[in-house]
């Protein structure tokens, strides 16, 4: 039992959001001229934000933190919102609007630091459908058997802040994103649906995913009609405008935790 405990502890330590964020920030330079704004979204958002505050302190002008928790012990200038997970809710929409309001203050000399972790797909949302329809689509996708990569590919085409969409709000400031990955393979576009990862539009792939997994069969007639109307609309749209510059970094992932567990297993005499 002690060996199993050591393996679990090693895996968790390797994914510690506080320590990983603090380590990453050792190389972060927000510049000395402008203001620093913080956006943290995901199941690890509160801990990542705490690590950032403890290292950067008064450099942070303001921030919005979105997580599953109903409360968080954060400084007054960091607003905390509780969103819905794994299905977005009114809290997710309110939090996203708060981020939009915060980022309207950015100026060219400023810097936006984004902290993204698993769960951001549901916690950060500005859907093209009504919230009721969007919740239904998410439930259908999650129960369909799609991989997380396929689910998030579909989500990106129905949500303005996904697939790089958040960058349209961070501009004209520079943006740096630290990502804690829960997606095997670390495709950054699919971690939290890639809010700061510019992603090419591929409507045909959306249609293929919906068809292969019979996703539309699990929606009401009203929602199916809204989904189809949006897909038709997307086919008629020109390519999206160029995205502002951004630097994305993965600071922790599933692989690192698996390797840490394997190392602990070998130390206990197991073949791993």
mmCIF file with all atom_site columns, C-alpha atoms in Angstrom, residues 3-91:
data_model
loop_
_atom_site.group_PDB
_atom_site.id
_atom_site.type_symbol
_atom_site.label_atom_id
_atom_site.label_alt_id
_atom_site.label_comp_id
_atom_site.label_asym_id
_atom_site.label_entity_id
_atom_site.label_seq_id
_atom_site.pdbx_PDB_ins_code
_atom_site.Cartn_x
_atom_site.Cartn_y
_atom_site.Cartn_z
_atom_site.occupancy
_atom_site.B_iso_or_equiv
_atom_site.pdbx_formal_charge
_atom_site.auth_seq_id
_atom_site.auth_comp_id
_atom_site.auth_asym_id
_atom_site.auth_atom_id
_atom_site.pdbx_PDB_model_num
ATOM 1  C CA . UNK A 1 3  ? 4.202   1.929  -2.788  1.00 0.00 ? 3  UNK A CA 1
ATOM 2  C CA . UNK A 1 4  ? 0.800   2.802  -4.267  1.00 0.00 ? 4  UNK A CA 1
ATOM 3  C CA . UNK A 1 5  ? 0.579   5.852  -2.012  1.00 0.00 ? 5  UNK A CA 1
ATOM 4  C CA . UNK A 1 6  ? 4.029   6.965  -3.157  1.00 0.00 ? 6  UNK A CA 1
ATOM 5  C CA . UNK A 1 7  ? 3.082   6.564  -6.815  1.00 0.00 ? 7  UNK A CA 1
ATOM 6  C CA . UNK A 1 8  ? -0.088  8.633  -6.404  1.00 0.00 ? 8  UNK A CA 1
ATOM 7  C CA . UNK A 1 9  ? 1.749   11.299 -4.405  1.00 0.00 ? 9  UNK A CA 1
ATOM 8  C CA . UNK A 1 10 ? 4.471   11.518 -7.050  1.00 0.00 ? 10 UNK A CA 1
ATOM 9  C CA . UNK A 1 11 ? 1.931   11.903 -9.848  1.00 0.00 ? 11 UNK A CA 1
ATOM 10 C CA . UNK A 1 12 ? 0.080   14.660 -7.986  1.00 0.00 ? 12 UNK A CA 1
ATOM 11 C CA . UNK A 1 13 ? 3.285   16.488 -7.073  1.00 0.00 ? 13 UNK A CA 1
ATOM 12 C CA . UNK A 1 14 ? 4.349   16.488 -10.719 1.00 0.00 ? 14 UNK A CA 1
ATOM 13 C CA . UNK A 1 15 ? 1.089   18.240 -11.609 1.00 0.00 ? 15 UNK A CA 1
ATOM 14 C CA . UNK A 1 16 ? 1.062   20.734 -8.711  1.00 0.00 ? 16 UNK A CA 1
ATOM 15 C CA . UNK A 1 17 ? -0.443  23.899 -10.278 1.00 0.00 ? 17 UNK A CA 1
ATOM 16 C CA . UNK A 1 18 ? 1.098   26.269 -7.725  1.00 0.00 ? 18 UNK A CA 1
ATOM 17 C CA . UNK A 1 19 ? 4.656   24.992 -8.122  1.00 0.00 ? 19 UNK A CA 1
ATOM 18 C CA . UNK A 1 20 ? 4.449   24.610 -11.907 1.00 0.00 ? 20 UNK A CA 1
ATOM 19 C CA . UNK A 1 21 ? 3.169   28.168 -12.289 1.00 0.00 ? 21 UNK A CA 1
ATOM 20 C CA . UNK A 1 22 ? 5.831   29.606 -10.004 1.00 0.00 ? 22 UNK A CA 1
ATOM 21 C CA . UNK A 1 23 ? 8.560   27.743 -11.892 1.00 0.00 ? 23 UNK A CA 1
ATOM 22 C CA . UNK A 1 24 ? 7.272   28.982 -15.257 1.00 0.00 ? 24 UNK A CA 1
ATOM 23 C CA . UNK A 1 25 ? 7.093   32.573 -14.022 1.00 0.00 ? 25 UNK A CA 1
ATOM 24 C CA . UNK A 1 26 ? 10.825  32.561 -13.274 1.00 0.00 ? 26 UNK A CA 1
ATOM 25 C CA . UNK A 1 27 ? 11.326  33.242 -16.997 1.00 0.00 ? 27 UNK A CA 1
ATOM 26 C CA . UNK A 1 28 ? 8.355   35.580 -17.457 1.00 0.00 ? 28 UNK A CA 1
ATOM 27 C CA . UNK A 1 29 ? 9.033   39.225 -18.304 1.00 0.00 ? 29 UNK A CA 1
ATOM 28 C CA . UNK A 1 30 ? 5.899   41.375 -18.511 1.00 0.00 ? 30 UNK A CA 1
ATOM 29 C CA . UNK A 1 31 ? 7.910   44.473 -19.379 1.00 0.00 ? 31 UNK A CA 1
ATOM 30 C CA . UNK A 1 32 ? 8.331   47.553 -17.245 1.00 0.00 ? 32 UNK A CA 1
ATOM 31 C CA . UNK A 1 33 ? 6.200   50.095 -19.090 1.00 0.00 ? 33 UNK A CA 1
ATOM 32 C CA . UNK A 1 34 ? 2.621   48.880 -19.044 1.00 0.00 ? 34 UNK A CA 1
ATOM 33 C CA . UNK A 1 35 ? 0.193   47.158 -16.706 1.00 0.00 ? 35 UNK A CA 1
ATOM 34 C CA . UNK A 1 36 ? -0.164  43.423 -16.111 1.00 0.00 ? 36 UNK A CA 1
ATOM 35 C CA . UNK A 1 37 ? -3.623  41.819 -16.311 1.00 0.00 ? 37 UNK A CA 1
ATOM 36 C CA . UNK A 1 38 ? -4.393  38.265 -15.195 1.00 0.00 ? 38 UNK A CA 1
ATOM 37 C CA . UNK A 1 39 ? -6.956  35.827 -16.593 1.00 0.00 ? 39 UNK A CA 1
ATOM 38 C CA . UNK A 1 40 ? -7.088  32.332 -15.077 1.00 0.00 ? 40 UNK A CA 1
ATOM 39 C CA . UNK A 1 41 ? -9.653  29.752 -16.165 1.00 0.00 ? 41 UNK A CA 1
ATOM 40 C CA . UNK A 1 42 ? -9.961  26.051 -15.345 1.00 0.00 ? 42 UNK A CA 1
ATOM 41 C CA . UNK A 1 43 ? -10.111 23.547 -12.531 1.00 0.00 ? 43 UNK A CA 1
ATOM 42 C CA . UNK A 1 44 ? -6.635  24.680 -11.389 1.00 0.00 ? 44 UNK A CA 1
ATOM 43 C CA . UNK A 1 45 ? -7.289  28.399 -11.919 1.00 0.00 ? 45 UNK A CA 1
ATOM 44 C CA . UNK A 1 46 ? -7.372  29.438 -8.257  1.00 0.00 ? 46 UNK A CA 1
ATOM 45 C CA . UNK A 1 47 ? -4.125  27.663 -7.373  1.00 0.00 ? 47 UNK A CA 1
ATOM 46 C CA . UNK A 1 48 ? -2.360  28.922 -10.510 1.00 0.00 ? 48 UNK A CA 1
ATOM 47 C CA . UNK A 1 49 ? -3.537  32.471 -9.754  1.00 0.00 ? 49 UNK A CA 1
ATOM 48 C CA . UNK A 1 50 ? -2.285  32.165 -6.168  1.00 0.00 ? 50 UNK A CA 1
ATOM 49 C CA . UNK A 1 51 ? 1.133   31.067 -7.424  1.00 0.00 ? 51 UNK A CA 1
ATOM 50 C CA . UNK A 1 52 ? 1.202   34.010 -9.797  1.00 0.00 ? 52 UNK A CA 1
ATOM 51 C CA . UNK A 1 53 ? 0.229   36.509 -7.126  1.00 0.00 ? 53 UNK A CA 1
ATOM 52 C CA . UNK A 1 54 ? 2.817   35.189 -4.684  1.00 0.00 ? 54 UNK A CA 1
ATOM 53 C CA . UNK A 1 55 ? 5.538   35.702 -7.283  1.00 0.00 ? 55 UNK A CA 1
ATOM 54 C CA . UNK A 1 56 ? 4.423   38.889 -9.068  1.00 0.00 ? 56 UNK A CA 1
ATOM 55 C CA . UNK A 1 57 ? 2.462   40.555 -6.274  1.00 0.00 ? 57 UNK A CA 1
ATOM 56 C CA . UNK A 1 58 ? 1.774   44.226 -6.903  1.00 0.00 ? 58 UNK A CA 1
ATOM 57 C CA . UNK A 1 59 ? 2.703   43.954 -10.587 1.00 0.00 ? 59 UNK A CA 1
ATOM 58 C CA . UNK A 1 60 ? -0.792  42.583 -11.264 1.00 0.00 ? 60 UNK A CA 1
ATOM 59 C CA . UNK A 1 61 ? -3.198  45.460 -11.912 1.00 0.00 ? 61 UNK A CA 1
ATOM 60 C CA . UNK A 1 62 ? -6.324  43.292 -11.938 1.00 0.00 ? 62 UNK A CA 1
ATOM 61 C CA . UNK A 1 63 ? -7.611  39.883 -12.829 1.00 0.00 ? 63 UNK A CA 1
ATOM 62 C CA . UNK A 1 64 ? -10.548 37.541 -13.301 1.00 0.00 ? 64 UNK A CA 1
ATOM 63 C CA . UNK A 1 65 ? -10.323 33.975 -12.003 1.00 0.00 ? 65 UNK A CA 1
ATOM 64 C CA . UNK A 1 66 ? -12.881 31.374 -13.140 1.00 0.00 ? 66 UNK A CA 1
ATOM 65 C CA . UNK A 1 67 ? -13.087 27.959 -11.495 1.00 0.00 ? 67 UNK A CA 1
ATOM 66 C CA . UNK A 1 68 ? -15.481 25.312 -10.171 1.00 0.00 ? 68 UNK A CA 1
ATOM 67 C CA . UNK A 1 69 ? -15.015 26.468 -6.565  1.00 0.00 ? 69 UNK A CA 1
ATOM 68 C CA . UNK A 1 70 ? -17.774 28.458 -4.936  1.00 0.00 ? 70 UNK A CA 1
ATOM 69 C CA . UNK A 1 71 ? -15.233 30.655 -3.157  1.00 0.00 ? 71 UNK A CA 1
ATOM 70 C CA . UNK A 1 72 ? -11.548 31.469 -3.265  1.00 0.00 ? 72 UNK A CA 1
ATOM 71 C CA . UNK A 1 73 ? -9.094  33.243 -0.989  1.00 0.00 ? 73 UNK A CA 1
ATOM 72 C CA . UNK A 1 74 ? -7.638  35.735 -3.450  1.00 0.00 ? 74 UNK A CA 1
ATOM 73 C CA . UNK A 1 75 ? -6.594  39.409 -3.260  1.00 0.00 ? 75 UNK A CA 1
ATOM 74 C CA . UNK A 1 76 ? -9.340  41.989 -3.733  1.00 0.00 ? 76 UNK A CA 1
ATOM 75 C CA . UNK A 1 77 ? -8.144  43.039 -7.187  1.00 0.00 ? 77 UNK A CA 1
ATOM 76 C CA . UNK A 1 78 ? -8.653  39.476 -8.462  1.00 0.00 ? 78 UNK A CA 1
ATOM 77 C CA . UNK A 1 79 ? -12.349 38.838 -9.071  1.00 0.00 ? 79 UNK A CA 1
ATOM 78 C CA . UNK A 1 80 ? -13.396 35.224 -8.642  1.00 0.00 ? 80 UNK A CA 1
ATOM 79 C CA . UNK A 1 81 ? -16.287 33.611 -10.522 1.00 0.00 ? 81 UNK A CA 1
ATOM 80 C CA . UNK A 1 82 ? -17.747 30.137 -10.209 1.00 0.00 ? 82 UNK A CA 1
ATOM 81 C CA . UNK A 1 83 ? -18.684 28.588 -13.543 1.00 0.00 ? 83 UNK A CA 1
ATOM 82 C CA . UNK A 1 84 ? -20.334 25.340 -14.563 1.00 0.00 ? 84 UNK A CA 1
ATOM 83 C CA . UNK A 1 85 ? -18.415 22.145 -15.305 1.00 0.00 ? 85 UNK A CA 1
ATOM 84 C CA . UNK A 1 86 ? -18.554 19.925 -17.306 1.00 0.00 ? 86 UNK A CA 1
ATOM 85 C CA . UNK A 1 87 ? -21.589 21.759 -18.687 1.00 0.00 ? 87 UNK A CA 1
ATOM 86 C CA . UNK A 1 88 ? -21.418 25.577 -18.967 1.00 0.00 ? 88 UNK A CA 1
ATOM 87 C CA . UNK A 1 89 ? -23.986 27.595 -17.037 1.00 0.00 ? 89 UNK A CA 1
ATOM 88 C CA . UNK A 1 90 ? -24.994 31.175 -16.292 1.00 0.00 ? 90 UNK A CA 1
ATOM 89 C CA . UNK A 1 91 ? -21.916 31.534 -14.091 1.00 0.00 ? 91 UNK A CA 1
#
